[in-house]
Short mmCIF file of C-alpha atoms in Angstrom, two decimals:
data_model
loop_
_atom_site.label_atom_id
_atom_site.label_comp_id
_atom_site.label_asym_id
_atom_site.label_seq_id
_atom_site.Cartn_x
_atom_site.Cartn_y
_atom_site.Cartn_z
CA MET O 1 -17.95 -9.28 15.70
CA ASP O 2 -19.76 -7.00 13.22
CA LEU O 3 -16.67 -4.78 12.97
CA VAL O 4 -14.57 -7.80 12.01
CA PHE O 5 -16.95 -8.84 9.22
CA LYS O 6 -17.15 -5.24 7.98
CA ALA O 7 -13.36 -4.92 7.92
CA LEU O 8 -12.92 -8.22 6.07
CA ALA O 9 -15.56 -7.32 3.48
CA ASP O 10 -13.25 -4.86 1.69
CA PRO O 11 -10.66 -6.35 -0.71
CA THR O 12 -8.09 -3.63 0.04
CA ARG O 13 -8.25 -4.34 3.75
CA ARG O 14 -7.91 -8.06 3.09
CA SER O 15 -4.86 -7.25 0.98
CA LEU O 16 -3.39 -5.26 3.86
CA LEU O 17 -3.84 -8.27 6.12
CA ASP O 18 -2.22 -10.45 3.47
CA ALA O 19 0.73 -8.04 3.39
CA LEU O 20 1.12 -8.36 7.17
CA PHE O 21 0.75 -12.12 6.85
CA GLU O 22 3.77 -12.09 4.55
CA GLN O 23 5.79 -9.71 6.74
CA ASP O 24 4.59 -8.61 10.16
CA GLY O 25 5.54 -5.34 11.84
CA GLN O 26 5.43 -2.97 8.82
CA THR O 27 5.27 0.82 8.79
CA LEU O 28 2.55 2.80 7.05
CA GLY O 29 5.03 3.76 4.34
CA ALA O 30 5.99 0.16 3.65
CA LEU O 31 2.36 -0.91 3.45
CA GLY O 32 1.36 2.08 1.32
CA ALA O 33 4.07 1.30 -1.22
CA ARG O 34 2.20 -1.90 -2.08
CA PHE O 35 -0.97 -0.09 -3.20
CA ASP O 36 -1.88 2.40 -5.89
CA MET O 37 -3.61 4.82 -3.52
CA THR O 38 -2.82 7.79 -1.35
CA ARG O 39 -1.16 7.50 2.04
CA PHE O 40 -4.34 8.92 3.59
CA ALA O 41 -6.48 6.21 2.01
CA VAL O 42 -4.20 3.49 3.37
CA MET O 43 -4.39 5.13 6.82
CA LYS O 44 -8.21 5.00 6.70
CA HIS O 45 -8.19 1.31 5.87
CA LEU O 46 -5.69 0.58 8.65
CA LYS O 47 -7.79 2.56 11.13
CA LEU O 48 -10.80 0.35 10.37
CA LEU O 49 -8.66 -2.76 10.78
CA GLU O 50 -7.40 -1.44 14.14
CA GLU O 51 -10.97 -0.70 15.29
CA ALA O 52 -11.90 -4.28 14.42
CA GLY O 53 -8.89 -5.54 16.39
CA LEU O 54 -7.37 -7.19 13.32
CA VAL O 55 -4.31 -4.93 13.40
CA VAL O 56 -2.34 -3.85 16.48
CA THR O 57 0.25 -1.06 16.42
CA ARG O 58 3.43 -0.62 18.43
CA ARG O 59 5.94 2.25 18.55
CA GLN O 60 9.57 1.40 17.86
CA GLY O 61 11.63 4.53 18.10
CA ARG O 62 10.11 7.03 15.69
CA GLU O 63 8.33 4.36 13.68
CA LYS O 64 4.83 3.02 14.16
CA LEU O 65 4.70 -0.67 13.29
CA HIS O 66 1.57 -2.59 12.33
CA PHE O 67 1.06 -6.22 13.38
CA LEU O 68 -1.53 -8.73 12.26
CA ASN O 69 -3.70 -9.84 15.20
CA PRO O 70 -5.32 -13.20 14.30
CA VAL O 71 -7.30 -13.48 17.55
CA PRO O 72 -10.58 -11.96 16.18
CA ILE O 73 -10.40 -14.33 13.21
CA ARG O 74 -9.88 -17.19 15.67
CA LEU O 75 -13.04 -16.08 17.50
CA VAL O 76 -14.99 -16.05 14.22
CA HIS O 77 -13.69 -19.54 13.56
CA ASP O 78 -14.68 -20.80 17.01
CA ARG O 79 -18.20 -19.39 16.72
CA TRP O 80 -19.07 -19.91 13.07
CA VAL O 81 -16.77 -22.55 11.62
CA SER O 82 -15.65 -25.19 14.10
CA LYS O 83 -19.13 -26.43 14.97
CA TYR O 84 -19.85 -27.10 11.29
CA THR O 85 -16.46 -28.19 9.99
CA GLY O 86 -14.56 -29.71 12.90
CA PRO O 87 -12.01 -31.57 10.73
CA TRP O 88 -10.87 -28.27 9.22
CA ALA O 89 -10.30 -26.52 12.55
CA ALA O 90 -6.64 -27.42 12.90
CA ALA O 91 -5.86 -26.17 9.41
CA LEU O 92 -7.74 -22.90 9.90
CA SER O 93 -5.89 -22.22 13.14
CA ASP O 94 -2.68 -21.98 11.10
CA LEU O 95 -3.59 -18.43 10.00
CA LYS O 96 -0.44 -16.38 10.25
CA SER O 97 1.44 -19.49 11.38
CA ARG O 98 4.86 -18.27 10.26
CA LEU O 99 6.52 -15.04 11.30
CA GLU O 100 9.51 -13.93 9.24
CA THR O 101 10.82 -10.64 10.61
CA PRO O 102 10.90 -8.89 12.98
CA MET O 103 10.63 -11.67 15.52
CA GLN O 104 7.76 -10.21 17.51
CA LYS O 105 4.14 -11.32 17.75
CA VAL O 106 1.41 -9.10 19.20
CA PHE O 107 -2.08 -10.32 20.15
CA GLU O 108 -4.96 -8.24 21.51
CA ILE O 109 -8.36 -9.27 22.83
CA TYR O 110 -11.17 -7.65 24.82
CA ILE O 111 -12.70 -9.72 27.64
CA ARG O 112 -15.70 -8.75 29.77
CA THR O 113 -14.19 -9.24 33.21
CA THR O 114 -12.24 -7.36 35.89
CA PRO O 115 -8.44 -6.95 35.94
CA GLU O 116 -8.28 -8.96 39.16
CA ARG O 117 -10.23 -11.89 37.75
CA LEU O 118 -8.21 -11.82 34.54
CA TRP O 119 -4.94 -11.80 36.50
CA GLU O 120 -6.17 -14.79 38.51
CA ALA O 121 -7.04 -16.66 35.31
CA ILE O 122 -3.50 -16.08 34.02
CA THR O 123 -1.66 -17.06 37.20
CA ASP O 124 -3.84 -19.74 38.84
CA PRO O 125 -2.64 -23.15 37.59
CA GLU O 126 -6.05 -24.86 37.71
CA ILE O 127 -7.79 -22.05 35.84
CA ARG O 128 -4.92 -21.70 33.36
CA ALA O 129 -5.18 -25.38 32.45
CA ARG O 130 -8.82 -24.90 31.42
CA TYR O 131 -7.91 -22.81 28.37
CA ASN O 132 -4.15 -23.41 27.91
CA PHE O 133 -4.22 -26.87 26.26
CA GLY O 134 -4.68 -28.43 29.71
CA VAL O 135 -1.34 -27.01 30.90
CA GLY O 136 -1.07 -25.25 34.28
CA VAL O 137 1.61 -22.73 35.25
CA HIS O 138 3.08 -22.95 38.75
CA SER O 139 4.99 -20.13 40.50
CA ASP O 140 4.96 -17.95 43.60
CA TRP O 141 4.62 -14.97 41.21
CA THR O 142 7.30 -12.73 42.67
CA PRO O 143 9.82 -10.78 40.56
CA GLY O 144 12.77 -12.98 39.70
CA SER O 145 11.01 -16.21 40.68
CA ARG O 146 10.81 -19.24 38.41
CA PHE O 147 7.72 -20.79 36.87
CA THR O 148 7.05 -24.22 35.42
CA MET O 149 4.42 -25.35 32.92
CA GLY O 150 3.08 -28.87 33.11
CA SER O 151 0.25 -31.37 33.08
CA PRO O 152 -0.22 -34.78 34.73
CA ARG O 153 -0.94 -36.18 31.26
CA ALA O 154 2.34 -34.93 29.75
CA ASP O 155 5.49 -37.06 29.73
CA GLY O 156 7.49 -34.24 31.29
CA PRO O 157 7.53 -30.46 31.84
CA ILE O 158 5.98 -28.39 29.03
CA GLY O 159 8.00 -25.26 29.68
CA GLU O 160 9.82 -23.17 32.26
CA GLY O 161 11.20 -19.71 32.80
CA VAL O 162 11.60 -16.65 35.00
CA ASN O 163 9.11 -13.95 36.01
CA LEU O 164 10.99 -10.80 35.00
CA GLU O 165 8.26 -8.31 36.02
CA VAL O 166 5.24 -9.00 38.25
CA ASP O 167 2.82 -6.09 38.68
CA PRO O 168 -0.66 -7.44 39.52
CA PRO O 169 -3.18 -6.96 38.08
CA ARG O 170 -1.60 -4.99 35.24
CA ARG O 171 1.58 -6.47 33.81
CA LEU O 172 3.49 -9.73 33.76
CA VAL O 173 6.75 -10.22 31.83
CA GLN O 174 8.27 -13.69 31.57
CA SER O 175 11.24 -15.31 29.91
CA MET O 176 10.26 -18.75 28.64
CA VAL O 177 11.89 -21.92 27.39
CA ALA O 178 9.53 -24.33 25.63
CA LEU O 179 10.14 -28.00 26.39
CA TRP O 180 7.32 -29.93 24.73
CA SER O 181 9.44 -31.15 21.78
CA ASP O 182 13.08 -31.34 20.72
CA GLU O 183 12.37 -28.81 17.96
CA VAL O 184 11.14 -26.08 20.31
CA LYS O 185 13.85 -26.83 22.89
CA ARG O 186 16.43 -25.81 20.30
CA GLU O 187 14.80 -22.38 19.98
CA GLY O 188 16.09 -21.35 23.41
CA THR O 189 14.62 -18.50 25.46
CA SER O 190 11.92 -16.09 24.29
CA ARG O 191 9.86 -13.48 26.17
CA VAL O 192 6.12 -13.17 26.82
CA THR O 193 4.52 -9.96 28.09
CA TRP O 194 0.94 -9.83 29.41
CA GLU O 195 -0.61 -6.35 29.71
CA ILE O 196 -4.06 -5.76 31.23
CA GLU O 197 -5.90 -2.46 30.78
CA PRO O 198 -9.45 -1.88 32.10
CA VAL O 199 -11.84 -0.50 29.47
CA GLY O 200 -15.35 0.15 30.79
CA ASP O 201 -16.79 -3.14 32.05
CA SER O 202 -14.11 -5.09 30.20
CA CYS O 203 -10.35 -5.49 29.94
CA ARG O 204 -8.02 -5.18 26.99
CA LEU O 205 -5.46 -7.95 27.17
CA THR O 206 -2.36 -7.57 25.01
CA VAL O 207 0.10 -10.45 24.77
CA THR O 208 3.47 -9.77 23.12
CA HIS O 209 5.73 -12.70 22.33
CA ASP O 210 9.16 -11.49 21.25
CA GLU O 211 12.91 -12.15 21.41
CA LEU O 212 12.34 -14.96 18.93
CA ARG O 213 15.03 -15.79 16.41
CA GLU O 214 14.34 -15.12 12.74
CA GLY O 215 12.50 -18.11 11.31
CA ALA O 216 11.67 -19.51 14.75
CA ASN O 217 9.55 -22.65 14.99
CA ASP O 218 5.91 -21.55 14.73
CA GLU O 219 4.91 -23.94 17.53
CA LEU O 220 6.22 -21.28 19.92
CA TYR O 221 3.62 -18.67 19.01
CA GLY O 222 1.04 -20.33 16.75
CA GLY O 223 -1.17 -21.42 19.65
CA TRP O 224 -1.81 -17.95 21.10
CA PRO O 225 -5.05 -17.27 19.17
CA MET O 226 -6.58 -20.50 20.50
CA ILE O 227 -5.33 -19.86 24.06
CA LEU O 228 -6.71 -16.32 24.19
CA SER O 229 -9.96 -17.38 22.56
CA GLY O 230 -10.31 -20.07 25.22
CA LEU O 231 -9.51 -17.57 27.98
CA LYS O 232 -12.23 -15.19 26.76
CA THR O 233 -14.75 -18.02 26.38
CA TRP O 234 -14.12 -19.36 29.88
CA LEU O 235 -14.20 -15.99 31.65
CA GLU O 236 -17.34 -14.81 29.88
CA THR O 237 -19.34 -18.07 29.73
CA GLY O 238 -17.67 -20.60 32.03
CA GLU O 239 -17.44 -23.01 29.11
CA LEU O 240 -14.40 -24.72 27.59
CA LEU O 241 -13.35 -24.73 23.96
CA THR O 242 -13.40 -28.18 22.41
CA THR O 243 -11.77 -27.40 19.07
CA PRO O 244 -8.93 -29.73 18.02
CA GLY O 245 -5.81 -29.01 20.04
CA SER O 246 -7.47 -26.79 22.64
CA LEU O 247 -7.58 -29.63 25.20
CA MET O 248 -4.35 -31.35 24.16
CA TYR O 249 -3.23 -32.32 27.67
CA THR O 250 -6.60 -32.70 29.39
#
């Protein structure tokens, strides 16, 4: 948490996050062109943001793209803000709520747990419902199999799709169709990739939500910071988040 506060304390680094808020997935050159400083200086600022988990990078061909990762800010909100200003929680969770181009969202979080326990938390419907807005995911978890997302308190299915890759406890790739509203139904199919990497006594979980159309409805990806924050909270403490929206279908 200290690294996050240190990274946010510098106005240049906040400006870099603002630039990624406006347009995610930028190269170093594109970001550097916005500032009156050397390329090396911009690289140093980005390195600190990466170390704090606020920026995640991905290779695309020869380019290295930088993505805003709002999960650490969500964790700051859950710990320091929501218990004092509950009515504001929903508004604060809208950080980076719209993604213009490219249509790819990358989230990264570190959780003190084992890969096996983390995989179980992702695939077990009862556990999943504890941090995923009360929604469980049901499947036999074999490659090519289907999955459904639902809750007894929902009027109908919340989502459905196909498990494209199933490699426990390391990688899960799914195509997904959201069904919780007419607006998201019109968005069609997108893809969600879960990647688990052990790091010491913890795991780095990276969730990539892509194959979204330009200007896609932000309901498709805006809930990920709260979901992953809830997952971390439950695995590390056994407690549930109670911020607005986190228990929507419970």
